[in-house]
GROMACS .gro file of C-alpha atoms in nm:
model
  485
    1UNK     CA    1   1.963  -0.513   0.579
    2UNK     CA    2   2.117  -0.203   0.745
    3UNK     CA    3   1.777  -0.065   0.843
    4UNK     CA    4   1.726  -0.365   1.074
    5UNK     CA    5   1.749  -0.436   1.353
    6UNK     CA    6   1.651  -0.072   1.391
    7UNK     CA    7   1.799   0.137   1.668
    8UNK     CA    8   1.481   0.333   1.738
    9UNK     CA    9   1.127   0.259   1.851
   10UNK     CA   10   0.859   0.304   1.587
   11UNK     CA   11   0.541   0.499   1.647
   12UNK     CA   12   0.229   0.292   1.712
   13UNK     CA   13  -0.069   0.329   1.481
   14UNK     CA   14  -0.436   0.303   1.569
   15UNK     CA   15  -0.445  -0.034   1.394
   16UNK     CA   16  -0.146  -0.173   1.583
   17UNK     CA   17  -0.281  -0.042   1.913
   18UNK     CA   18  -0.618  -0.212   1.866
   19UNK     CA   19  -0.500  -0.564   1.777
   20UNK     CA   20  -0.293  -0.687   2.068
   21UNK     CA   21  -0.495  -0.979   2.203
   22UNK     CA   22  -0.390  -1.344   2.215
   23UNK     CA   23  -0.488  -1.400   1.854
   24UNK     CA   24  -0.280  -1.112   1.722
   25UNK     CA   25   0.050  -1.297   1.641
   26UNK     CA   26   0.257  -1.033   1.823
   27UNK     CA   27   0.604  -1.181   1.892
   28UNK     CA   28   0.506  -1.504   1.716
   29UNK     CA   29   0.811  -1.730   1.680
   30UNK     CA   30   1.035  -1.457   1.818
   31UNK     CA   31   1.230  -1.690   2.044
   32UNK     CA   32   1.205  -2.009   1.838
   33UNK     CA   33   1.508  -2.144   1.651
   34UNK     CA   34   1.499  -2.095   1.276
   35UNK     CA   35   1.461  -2.411   1.065
   36UNK     CA   36   1.784  -2.585   0.968
   37UNK     CA   37   1.644  -2.781   0.674
   38UNK     CA   38   1.630  -2.639   0.322
   39UNK     CA   39   1.284  -2.488   0.276
   40UNK     CA   40   1.078  -2.470  -0.039
   41UNK     CA   41   0.974  -2.106   0.007
   42UNK     CA   42   1.072  -1.817   0.230
   43UNK     CA   43   0.872  -1.494   0.220
   44UNK     CA   44   1.055  -1.193   0.362
   45UNK     CA   45   0.805  -0.949   0.509
   46UNK     CA   46   0.485  -1.009   0.707
   47UNK     CA   47   0.284  -0.716   0.581
   48UNK     CA   48  -0.023  -0.751   0.360
   49UNK     CA   49   0.193  -0.864   0.067
   50UNK     CA   50   0.371  -1.139   0.258
   51UNK     CA   51   0.063  -1.252   0.449
   52UNK     CA   52  -0.173  -1.261   0.151
   53UNK     CA   53   0.088  -1.438  -0.064
   54UNK     CA   54   0.143  -1.697   0.211
   55UNK     CA   55  -0.234  -1.744   0.223
   56UNK     CA   56  -0.257  -1.794  -0.153
   57UNK     CA   57   0.031  -2.038  -0.200
   58UNK     CA   58  -0.077  -2.255   0.095
   59UNK     CA   59  -0.426  -2.323  -0.042
   60UNK     CA   60  -0.490  -2.677  -0.163
   61UNK     CA   61  -0.345  -2.705  -0.513
   62UNK     CA   62  -0.136  -2.390  -0.466
   63UNK     CA   63   0.233  -2.342  -0.535
   64UNK     CA   64   0.324  -2.466  -0.186
   65UNK     CA   65   0.085  -2.762  -0.171
   66UNK     CA   66   0.280  -3.035   0.009
   67UNK     CA   67   0.574  -2.799   0.061
   68UNK     CA   68   0.735  -2.594   0.338
   69UNK     CA   69   0.688  -2.218   0.376
   70UNK     CA   70   0.847  -1.976   0.621
   71UNK     CA   71   0.750  -1.611   0.662
   72UNK     CA   72   1.010  -1.385   0.822
   73UNK     CA   73   0.972  -1.031   0.947
   74UNK     CA   74   1.229  -0.790   1.085
   75UNK     CA   75   0.976  -0.685   1.348
   76UNK     CA   76   0.618  -0.803   1.399
   77UNK     CA   77   0.331  -0.883   1.167
   78UNK     CA   78   0.211  -0.565   0.990
   79UNK     CA   79   0.476  -0.364   1.171
   80UNK     CA   80   0.550  -0.138   0.875
   81UNK     CA   81   0.327   0.026   0.612
   82UNK     CA   82   0.058  -0.245   0.621
   83UNK     CA   83  -0.019  -0.168   0.984
   84UNK     CA   84   0.014   0.208   0.944
   85UNK     CA   85  -0.196   0.300   0.641
   86UNK     CA   86  -0.537   0.459   0.607
   87UNK     CA   87  -0.732   0.131   0.597
   88UNK     CA   88  -0.877   0.238   0.262
   89UNK     CA   89  -0.944  -0.030  -0.003
   90UNK     CA   90  -1.026   0.222  -0.270
   91UNK     CA   91  -0.984   0.173  -0.645
   92UNK     CA   92  -0.904   0.496  -0.826
   93UNK     CA   93  -1.135   0.639  -1.089
   94UNK     CA   94  -1.050   0.785  -1.430
   95UNK     CA   95  -0.856   1.048  -1.233
   96UNK     CA   96  -0.569   0.796  -1.226
   97UNK     CA   97  -0.541   0.827  -1.605
   98UNK     CA   98  -0.346   1.150  -1.558
   99UNK     CA   99  -0.032   1.021  -1.385
  100UNK     CA  100  -0.042   0.687  -1.566
  101UNK     CA  101  -0.040   0.831  -1.919
  102UNK     CA  102   0.179   1.136  -1.857
  103UNK     CA  103   0.523   1.082  -2.018
  104UNK     CA  104   0.808   0.958  -1.800
  105UNK     CA  105   1.006   1.271  -1.876
  106UNK     CA  106   0.725   1.480  -1.724
  107UNK     CA  107   0.694   1.277  -1.404
  108UNK     CA  108   0.429   1.026  -1.512
  109UNK     CA  109   0.429   0.651  -1.573
  110UNK     CA  110   0.447   0.690  -1.951
  111UNK     CA  111   0.197   0.409  -2.006
  112UNK     CA  112  -0.036   0.351  -2.297
  113UNK     CA  113  -0.407   0.411  -2.249
  114UNK     CA  114  -0.462   0.034  -2.269
  115UNK     CA  115  -0.215  -0.022  -1.984
  116UNK     CA  116  -0.392   0.248  -1.783
  117UNK     CA  117  -0.728   0.077  -1.841
  118UNK     CA  118  -0.575  -0.254  -1.729
  119UNK     CA  119  -0.470  -0.095  -1.400
  120UNK     CA  120  -0.803   0.079  -1.337
  121UNK     CA  121  -1.003  -0.237  -1.389
  122UNK     CA  122  -0.749  -0.445  -1.194
  123UNK     CA  123  -0.804  -0.214  -0.897
  124UNK     CA  124  -1.181  -0.239  -0.935
  125UNK     CA  125  -1.150  -0.619  -0.934
  126UNK     CA  126  -0.922  -0.602  -0.630
  127UNK     CA  127  -1.200  -0.464  -0.411
  128UNK     CA  128  -1.422  -0.757  -0.510
  129UNK     CA  129  -1.143  -1.013  -0.460
  130UNK     CA  130  -1.052  -0.879  -0.116
  131UNK     CA  131  -1.412  -0.864   0.005
  132UNK     CA  132  -1.476  -1.217  -0.127
  133UNK     CA  133  -1.179  -1.362   0.065
  134UNK     CA  134  -1.278  -1.181   0.385
  135UNK     CA  135  -1.634  -1.310   0.365
  136UNK     CA  136  -1.537  -1.662   0.257
  137UNK     CA  137  -1.285  -1.699   0.540
  138UNK     CA  138  -1.510  -1.518   0.790
  139UNK     CA  139  -1.232  -1.279   0.889
  140UNK     CA  140  -1.322  -1.032   1.164
  141UNK     CA  141  -1.161  -0.724   1.008
  142UNK     CA  142  -1.429  -0.452   1.018
  143UNK     CA  143  -1.492  -0.480   0.645
  144UNK     CA  144  -1.699  -0.192   0.507
  145UNK     CA  145  -1.804  -0.157   0.146
  146UNK     CA  146  -1.971   0.151   0.009
  147UNK     CA  147  -1.870   0.454  -0.193
  148UNK     CA  148  -1.575   0.688  -0.204
  149UNK     CA  149  -1.612   1.054  -0.290
  150UNK     CA  150  -1.322   1.197  -0.492
  151UNK     CA  151  -1.374   1.565  -0.419
  152UNK     CA  152  -1.244   1.855  -0.629
  153UNK     CA  153  -1.205   2.190  -0.459
  154UNK     CA  154  -1.043   2.411  -0.726
  155UNK     CA  155  -1.141   2.523  -1.075
  156UNK     CA  156  -0.821   2.366  -1.207
  157UNK     CA  157  -0.912   2.035  -1.041
  158UNK     CA  158  -1.256   2.044  -1.204
  159UNK     CA  159  -1.107   2.123  -1.543
  160UNK     CA  160  -0.852   1.845  -1.515
  161UNK     CA  161  -1.118   1.599  -1.398
  162UNK     CA  162  -1.335   1.669  -1.702
  163UNK     CA  163  -1.034   1.630  -1.930
  164UNK     CA  164  -0.937   1.294  -1.779
  165UNK     CA  165  -1.296   1.171  -1.782
  166UNK     CA  166  -1.314   1.240  -2.156
  167UNK     CA  167  -0.978   1.067  -2.210
  168UNK     CA  168  -1.094   0.763  -2.013
  169UNK     CA  169  -1.421   0.719  -2.202
  170UNK     CA  170  -1.247   0.772  -2.535
  171UNK     CA  171  -0.982   0.511  -2.451
  172UNK     CA  172  -1.242   0.267  -2.322
  173UNK     CA  173  -1.448   0.298  -2.640
  174UNK     CA  174  -1.141   0.206  -2.847
  175UNK     CA  175  -1.039  -0.089  -2.628
  176UNK     CA  176  -1.144  -0.435  -2.747
  177UNK     CA  177  -1.058  -0.569  -2.401
  178UNK     CA  178  -1.242  -0.314  -2.188
  179UNK     CA  179  -1.508  -0.144  -2.402
  180UNK     CA  180  -1.790  -0.369  -2.280
  181UNK     CA  181  -1.707  -0.338  -1.910
  182UNK     CA  182  -1.930  -0.133  -1.686
  183UNK     CA  183  -1.823   0.200  -1.539
  184UNK     CA  184  -1.897   0.223  -1.168
  185UNK     CA  185  -1.777   0.582  -1.130
  186UNK     CA  186  -2.026   0.866  -1.152
  187UNK     CA  187  -1.965   1.237  -1.193
  188UNK     CA  188  -2.160   1.465  -0.958
  189UNK     CA  189  -2.116   1.801  -1.129
  190UNK     CA  190  -2.371   2.002  -0.933
  191UNK     CA  191  -2.180   2.205  -0.675
  192UNK     CA  192  -2.466   2.226  -0.426
  193UNK     CA  193  -2.513   1.848  -0.440
  194UNK     CA  194  -2.137   1.792  -0.402
  195UNK     CA  195  -2.138   2.011  -0.093
  196UNK     CA  196  -2.443   1.835   0.050
  197UNK     CA  197  -2.294   1.488  -0.003
  198UNK     CA  198  -1.953   1.577   0.137
  199UNK     CA  199  -2.045   1.840   0.400
  200UNK     CA  200  -1.744   2.028   0.263
  201UNK     CA  201  -1.830   2.389   0.165
  202UNK     CA  202  -1.520   2.397  -0.057
  203UNK     CA  203  -1.643   2.110  -0.277
  204UNK     CA  204  -1.704   2.205  -0.642
  205UNK     CA  205  -1.777   1.861  -0.789
  206UNK     CA  206  -1.693   1.500  -0.719
  207UNK     CA  207  -1.662   1.150  -0.855
  208UNK     CA  208  -1.856   0.882  -0.669
  209UNK     CA  209  -1.759   0.516  -0.696
  210UNK     CA  210  -1.707   0.184  -0.515
  211UNK     CA  211  -1.474   0.166  -0.217
  212UNK     CA  212  -1.407  -0.032   0.094
  213UNK     CA  213  -1.215  -0.020   0.418
  214UNK     CA  214  -1.091  -0.267   0.676
  215UNK     CA  215  -0.875  -0.301   0.984
  216UNK     CA  216  -0.546  -0.369   0.802
  217UNK     CA  217  -0.360  -0.508   1.102
  218UNK     CA  218  -0.635  -0.758   1.178
  219UNK     CA  219  -0.665  -0.831   0.805
  220UNK     CA  220  -0.294  -0.904   0.767
  221UNK     CA  221  -0.296  -1.113   1.085
  222UNK     CA  222  -0.602  -1.308   0.971
  223UNK     CA  223  -0.454  -1.396   0.633
  224UNK     CA  224  -0.123  -1.503   0.787
  225UNK     CA  225  -0.299  -1.714   1.049
  226UNK     CA  226  -0.490  -1.896   0.773
  227UNK     CA  227  -0.155  -1.976   0.610
  228UNK     CA  228  -0.018  -2.107   0.940
  229UNK     CA  229  -0.326  -2.327   0.979
  230UNK     CA  230  -0.305  -2.468   0.625
  231UNK     CA  231  -0.367  -2.843   0.601
  232UNK     CA  232  -0.189  -2.870   0.265
  233UNK     CA  233   0.136  -2.684   0.343
  234UNK     CA  234   0.372  -2.660   0.639
  235UNK     CA  235   0.385  -2.286   0.706
  236UNK     CA  236   0.568  -2.114   0.992
  237UNK     CA  237   0.619  -1.750   1.091
  238UNK     CA  238   0.915  -1.602   1.276
  239UNK     CA  239   0.896  -1.242   1.396
  240UNK     CA  240   1.202  -1.036   1.482
  241UNK     CA  241   1.415  -1.221   1.228
  242UNK     CA  242   1.566  -0.940   1.017
  243UNK     CA  243   1.730  -1.053   0.694
  244UNK     CA  244   2.061  -0.872   0.667
  245UNK     CA  245   2.190  -1.038   0.352
  246UNK     CA  246   2.088  -1.270   0.068
  247UNK     CA  247   2.336  -1.516  -0.079
  248UNK     CA  248   2.299  -1.752  -0.374
  249UNK     CA  249   2.405  -2.100  -0.260
  250UNK     CA  250   2.385  -2.437  -0.438
  251UNK     CA  251   2.101  -2.340  -0.668
  252UNK     CA  252   1.905  -2.179  -0.386
  253UNK     CA  253   1.933  -1.900  -0.133
  254UNK     CA  254   2.086  -1.847   0.211
  255UNK     CA  255   1.926  -1.573   0.419
  256UNK     CA  256   2.151  -1.431   0.688
  257UNK     CA  257   1.942  -1.320   0.985
  258UNK     CA  258   2.208  -1.188   1.223
  259UNK     CA  259   2.184  -1.337   1.570
  260UNK     CA  260   1.893  -1.556   1.460
  261UNK     CA  261   2.121  -1.749   1.225
  262UNK     CA  262   2.099  -1.854   0.860
  263UNK     CA  263   1.797  -1.999   0.686
  264UNK     CA  264   1.807  -2.168   0.344
  265UNK     CA  265   1.541  -2.193   0.075
  266UNK     CA  266   1.494  -2.298  -0.284
  267UNK     CA  267   1.283  -1.992  -0.361
  268UNK     CA  268   1.255  -1.655  -0.188
  269UNK     CA  269   0.994  -1.382  -0.223
  270UNK     CA  270   1.071  -1.021  -0.132
  271UNK     CA  271   0.766  -0.859   0.027
  272UNK     CA  272   0.989  -0.590   0.173
  273UNK     CA  273   0.861  -0.278  -0.006
  274UNK     CA  274   1.058   0.033   0.097
  275UNK     CA  275   1.338  -0.168   0.256
  276UNK     CA  276   1.407  -0.385  -0.050
  277UNK     CA  277   1.698  -0.180  -0.175
  278UNK     CA  278   1.911  -0.278   0.127
  279UNK     CA  279   1.905  -0.638   0.006
  280UNK     CA  280   2.091  -0.532  -0.310
  281UNK     CA  281   2.386  -0.340  -0.161
  282UNK     CA  282   2.603  -0.357  -0.472
  283UNK     CA  283   2.327  -0.223  -0.697
  284UNK     CA  284   2.240   0.037  -0.435
  285UNK     CA  285   2.600   0.159  -0.425
  286UNK     CA  286   2.611   0.181  -0.805
  287UNK     CA  287   2.267   0.337  -0.838
  288UNK     CA  288   2.145   0.053  -1.059
  289UNK     CA  289   1.871  -0.209  -1.080
  290UNK     CA  290   1.586  -0.223  -0.832
  291UNK     CA  291   1.749   0.015  -0.578
  292UNK     CA  292   1.763   0.283  -0.847
  293UNK     CA  293   1.396   0.229  -0.926
  294UNK     CA  294   1.248   0.273  -0.578
  295UNK     CA  295   1.252   0.552  -0.319
  296UNK     CA  296   1.140   0.515   0.045
  297UNK     CA  297   0.931   0.792   0.193
  298UNK     CA  298   0.756   0.867   0.519
  299UNK     CA  299   0.393   0.959   0.558
  300UNK     CA  300   0.192   1.043   0.866
  301UNK     CA  301  -0.168   0.975   0.962
  302UNK     CA  302  -0.400   1.010   1.258
  303UNK     CA  303  -0.707   0.877   1.433
  304UNK     CA  304  -0.981   1.127   1.509
  305UNK     CA  305  -1.265   1.098   1.757
  306UNK     CA  306  -1.536   1.314   1.598
  307UNK     CA  307  -1.762   1.549   1.795
  308UNK     CA  308  -2.135   1.485   1.840
  309UNK     CA  309  -2.205   1.668   1.515
  310UNK     CA  310  -2.036   1.385   1.323
  311UNK     CA  311  -2.139   1.090   1.541
  312UNK     CA  312  -2.425   0.840   1.535
  313UNK     CA  313  -2.674   0.908   1.256
  314UNK     CA  314  -2.461   1.211   1.163
  315UNK     CA  315  -2.146   1.005   1.101
  316UNK     CA  316  -1.998   1.014   0.752
  317UNK     CA  317  -2.151   0.765   0.507
  318UNK     CA  318  -1.861   0.753   0.261
  319UNK     CA  319  -1.485   0.745   0.242
  320UNK     CA  320  -1.309   1.047   0.094
  321UNK     CA  321  -1.018   1.167  -0.113
  322UNK     CA  322  -1.007   1.545  -0.129
  323UNK     CA  323  -0.806   1.764  -0.364
  324UNK     CA  324  -0.557   1.968  -0.159
  325UNK     CA  325  -0.680   1.768   0.138
  326UNK     CA  326  -0.677   1.420   0.291
  327UNK     CA  327  -0.787   1.066   0.238
  328UNK     CA  328  -1.035   0.975   0.508
  329UNK     CA  329  -1.235   0.675   0.625
  330UNK     CA  330  -1.494   0.631   0.898
  331UNK     CA  331  -1.432   0.322   1.113
  332UNK     CA  332  -1.727   0.109   1.231
  333UNK     CA  333  -1.652   0.218   1.587
  334UNK     CA  334  -1.703   0.579   1.484
  335UNK     CA  335  -1.349   0.710   1.466
  336UNK     CA  336  -1.193   0.853   1.153
  337UNK     CA  337  -0.856   0.776   0.996
  338UNK     CA  338  -0.714   1.075   0.811
  339UNK     CA  339  -0.387   1.158   0.640
  340UNK     CA  340  -0.262   1.393   0.369
  341UNK     CA  341  -0.180   1.289   0.014
  342UNK     CA  342   0.175   1.355  -0.103
  343UNK     CA  343   0.041   1.625  -0.336
  344UNK     CA  344  -0.127   1.793  -0.039
  345UNK     CA  345   0.196   1.797   0.157
  346UNK     CA  346   0.385   1.948  -0.138
  347UNK     CA  347   0.117   2.198  -0.246
  348UNK     CA  348  -0.033   2.303   0.088
  349UNK     CA  349   0.191   2.281   0.392
  350UNK     CA  350   0.528   2.119   0.320
  351UNK     CA  351   0.764   1.989   0.055
  352UNK     CA  352   0.913   1.666  -0.077
  353UNK     CA  353   1.191   1.687   0.176
  354UNK     CA  354   0.933   1.632   0.451
  355UNK     CA  355   0.876   1.283   0.310
  356UNK     CA  356   1.158   1.166   0.081
  357UNK     CA  357   1.385   0.965   0.114
  358UNK     CA  358   1.314   0.889   0.482
  359UNK     CA  359   1.308   0.541   0.643
  360UNK     CA  360   1.260   0.644   1.007
  361UNK     CA  361   0.908   0.596   1.149
  362UNK     CA  362   1.001   0.670   1.511
  363UNK     CA  363   0.816   0.999   1.530
  364UNK     CA  364   0.589   1.257   1.373
  365UNK     CA  365   0.647   1.619   1.274
  366UNK     CA  366   0.477   1.935   1.387
  367UNK     CA  367   0.360   2.056   1.047
  368UNK     CA  368   0.183   1.723   0.982
  369UNK     CA  369   0.028   1.712   1.329
  370UNK     CA  370  -0.094   2.071   1.306
  371UNK     CA  371  -0.241   2.027   0.958
  372UNK     CA  372  -0.424   1.705   1.052
  373UNK     CA  373  -0.556   1.850   1.379
  374UNK     CA  374  -0.695   2.152   1.198
  375UNK     CA  375  -0.838   1.993   0.886
  376UNK     CA  376  -1.181   1.876   1.006
  377UNK     CA  377  -1.269   2.180   1.223
  378UNK     CA  378  -1.164   2.413   0.941
  379UNK     CA  379  -1.328   2.229   0.651
  380UNK     CA  380  -1.629   2.020   0.755
  381UNK     CA  381  -1.950   2.219   0.795
  382UNK     CA  382  -2.082   2.230   1.150
  383UNK     CA  383  -1.792   2.036   1.300
  384UNK     CA  384  -1.804   2.262   1.603
  385UNK     CA  385  -1.600   2.280   1.918
  386UNK     CA  386  -1.408   1.966   2.010
  387UNK     CA  387  -1.445   1.859   2.372
  388UNK     CA  388  -1.159   1.715   2.571
  389UNK     CA  389  -1.092   1.368   2.425
  390UNK     CA  390  -1.234   1.454   2.082
  391UNK     CA  391  -1.036   1.544   1.773
  392UNK     CA  392  -0.697   1.394   1.691
  393UNK     CA  393  -0.607   1.142   1.960
  394UNK     CA  394  -0.327   0.939   1.796
  395UNK     CA  395  -0.070   1.030   1.530
  396UNK     CA  396   0.183   0.797   1.371
  397UNK     CA  397   0.421   0.766   1.079
  398UNK     CA  398   0.499   0.488   0.832
  399UNK     CA  399   0.741   0.419   0.549
  400UNK     CA  400   0.608   0.373   0.196
  401UNK     CA  401   0.779   0.302  -0.134
  402UNK     CA  402   0.774   0.515  -0.448
  403UNK     CA  403   0.843   0.354  -0.784
  404UNK     CA  404   0.997   0.604  -1.026
  405UNK     CA  405   0.759   0.490  -1.302
  406UNK     CA  406   0.462   0.491  -1.060
  407UNK     CA  407   0.368   0.120  -1.087
  408UNK     CA  408   0.462  -0.180  -0.869
  409UNK     CA  409   0.748  -0.419  -0.936
  410UNK     CA  410   0.613  -0.775  -0.946
  411UNK     CA  411   0.746  -1.114  -1.052
  412UNK     CA  412   1.084  -1.279  -1.096
  413UNK     CA  413   1.386  -1.069  -1.002
  414UNK     CA  414   1.614  -1.032  -1.301
  415UNK     CA  415   1.920  -1.258  -1.326
  416UNK     CA  416   1.854  -1.413  -0.984
  417UNK     CA  417   1.692  -1.758  -1.027
  418UNK     CA  418   1.448  -1.846  -0.751
  419UNK     CA  419   1.406  -1.486  -0.633
  420UNK     CA  420   1.069  -1.312  -0.662
  421UNK     CA  421   0.939  -0.971  -0.556
  422UNK     CA  422   0.619  -0.776  -0.507
  423UNK     CA  423   0.706  -0.425  -0.395
  424UNK     CA  424   0.669  -0.050  -0.446
  425UNK     CA  425   0.302   0.049  -0.441
  426UNK     CA  426   0.333   0.430  -0.436
  427UNK     CA  427   0.113   0.465  -0.129
  428UNK     CA  428  -0.174   0.288  -0.306
  429UNK     CA  429  -0.108  -0.074  -0.212
  430UNK     CA  430  -0.439  -0.136  -0.037
  431UNK     CA  431  -0.606  -0.098  -0.377
  432UNK     CA  432  -0.386  -0.364  -0.541
  433UNK     CA  433  -0.196  -0.601  -0.315
  434UNK     CA  434  -0.441  -0.885  -0.248
  435UNK     CA  435  -0.517  -0.912  -0.619
  436UNK     CA  436  -0.145  -0.890  -0.705
  437UNK     CA  437  -0.054  -1.174  -0.470
  438UNK     CA  438  -0.340  -1.386  -0.601
  439UNK     CA  439  -0.187  -1.354  -0.948
  440UNK     CA  440   0.174  -1.386  -0.831
  441UNK     CA  441   0.085  -1.709  -0.650
  442UNK     CA  442  -0.049  -1.848  -0.977
  443UNK     CA  443   0.267  -1.733  -1.157
  444UNK     CA  444   0.476  -1.918  -0.897
  445UNK     CA  445   0.264  -2.230  -0.936
  446UNK     CA  446   0.274  -2.249  -1.315
  447UNK     CA  447   0.592  -2.060  -1.404
  448UNK     CA  448   0.383  -1.855  -1.648
  449UNK     CA  449   0.283  -1.489  -1.608
  450UNK     CA  450  -0.079  -1.461  -1.493
  451UNK     CA  451  -0.249  -1.248  -1.759
  452UNK     CA  452  -0.494  -1.110  -1.502
  453UNK     CA  453  -0.200  -0.907  -1.372
  454UNK     CA  454  -0.116  -0.592  -1.573
  455UNK     CA  455   0.195  -0.662  -1.780
  456UNK     CA  456   0.334  -0.320  -1.695
  457UNK     CA  457   0.394  -0.445  -1.338
  458UNK     CA  458   0.648  -0.704  -1.457
  459UNK     CA  459   1.017  -0.657  -1.372
  460UNK     CA  460   1.207  -0.651  -1.701
  461UNK     CA  461   1.539  -0.517  -1.825
  462UNK     CA  462   1.351  -0.299  -2.072
  463UNK     CA  463   1.140  -0.145  -1.798
  464UNK     CA  464   1.433  -0.066  -1.570
  465UNK     CA  465   1.625   0.080  -1.864
  466UNK     CA  466   1.325   0.283  -1.981
  467UNK     CA  467   1.281   0.424  -1.631
  468UNK     CA  468   1.613   0.604  -1.664
  469UNK     CA  469   1.415   0.857  -1.868
  470UNK     CA  470   1.205   0.943  -1.563
  471UNK     CA  471   1.205   1.302  -1.448
  472UNK     CA  472   1.445   1.329  -1.151
  473UNK     CA  473   1.217   1.293  -0.853
  474UNK     CA  474   1.438   1.411  -0.570
  475UNK     CA  475   1.604   1.706  -0.738
  476UNK     CA  476   1.481   1.943  -0.470
  477UNK     CA  477   1.598   1.728  -0.177
  478UNK     CA  478   1.950   1.843  -0.105
  479UNK     CA  479   2.200   1.716   0.149
  480UNK     CA  480   2.107   1.827   0.497
  481UNK     CA  481   1.749   1.912   0.397
  482UNK     CA  482   1.577   1.587   0.493
  483UNK     CA  483   1.296   1.631   0.743
  484UNK     CA  484   1.395   1.606   1.106
  485UNK     CA  485   1.173   1.468   1.379
   0.00000   0.00000   0.00000
């Protein structure tokens, strides 16, 4: 894969900086020889997708029961997006109905209302599934469960929210599959109450619903360690083993890992997200297949040490997503993780070319740093003067993956027997991945699609062909206009 081994040093996130002890799996297997025997499964990528899938298939009775599994990563565990995100395990509310049901030609997913309901309830289930695994396995990952406030700050946002809420309830009432399910999201339409709950004077109304957060680097590490400790499978992890090329050989796969050598497997799973397209160089050159369906992009986030006015009993009680603003969580230690949504970048302080199609996470940019540093003092009531050591104290970047039809690509890779994928989460993977890999593991075990997984996630010829109708996403990004560090 041309992106690896990379020639630059990536930024370090708060999560990566706070999980470096002996149990962290940093450099695990880095200097060990790769296996020479033919393996049953190789998972490429040790982010949340690769780690949680390895955990699932190595459970007793799982797809890899009695079999060999190897997880490879081009760098370290959770070295890419999984260790650089906002830590937010937050299912979206009916607000997600907008992009999901908007026609492809207008920049949406072009899904039916039933498909949109499937995704919304799948995300709601994901929070429960993730929390259950964490508690069952006693993972020390700073799990928090509570409520997220989806905050609207413009009249247009309020109008659109009411419109989508009506569409959601109408669709739900017509759905035989979903009509009897509970709705955990609540509209808070009173402006004064919205401002009191959020401490944001710009708040006009909000949606309140279930959410969670965790330490994603420790979470990824914990799941992978459980796979390595499996009593029913033989699982190994090799860091710094970048896969440069895939080759079909004798009914299986050969993975060429540069100086590390070649590793062979009967089945391979791509948990490579934004970097997946480099494993299909012919399709990438022709602008076809999976490479034509996904676009890498860079986002930036920060850790904030709040002032006394937002500490202790005055710390935030909820996680946030704010129109024309950030996503935000409060960590158990009292810090905040904050970053802008793509729409915020485009509408408020930047453009698409500040994000797309960039694969370099070696630095951050001034406009992002300035916006993040100013957001809380300028928007939270009573934030006050930041003392030395308070405010933004770490900024980093990470590479995400945009799917042109806005939903992940999951399942068997077309026309390539023994090759699977789970990629392209549109910056919303923490609300889906653990549930996706639970279902994908069952699909791998039985050979049959797991009906708990939304069908619209499946990789099919029809879907890739249909996506050619998508509104051109990068039309404004011209040669020479990509963001510079």
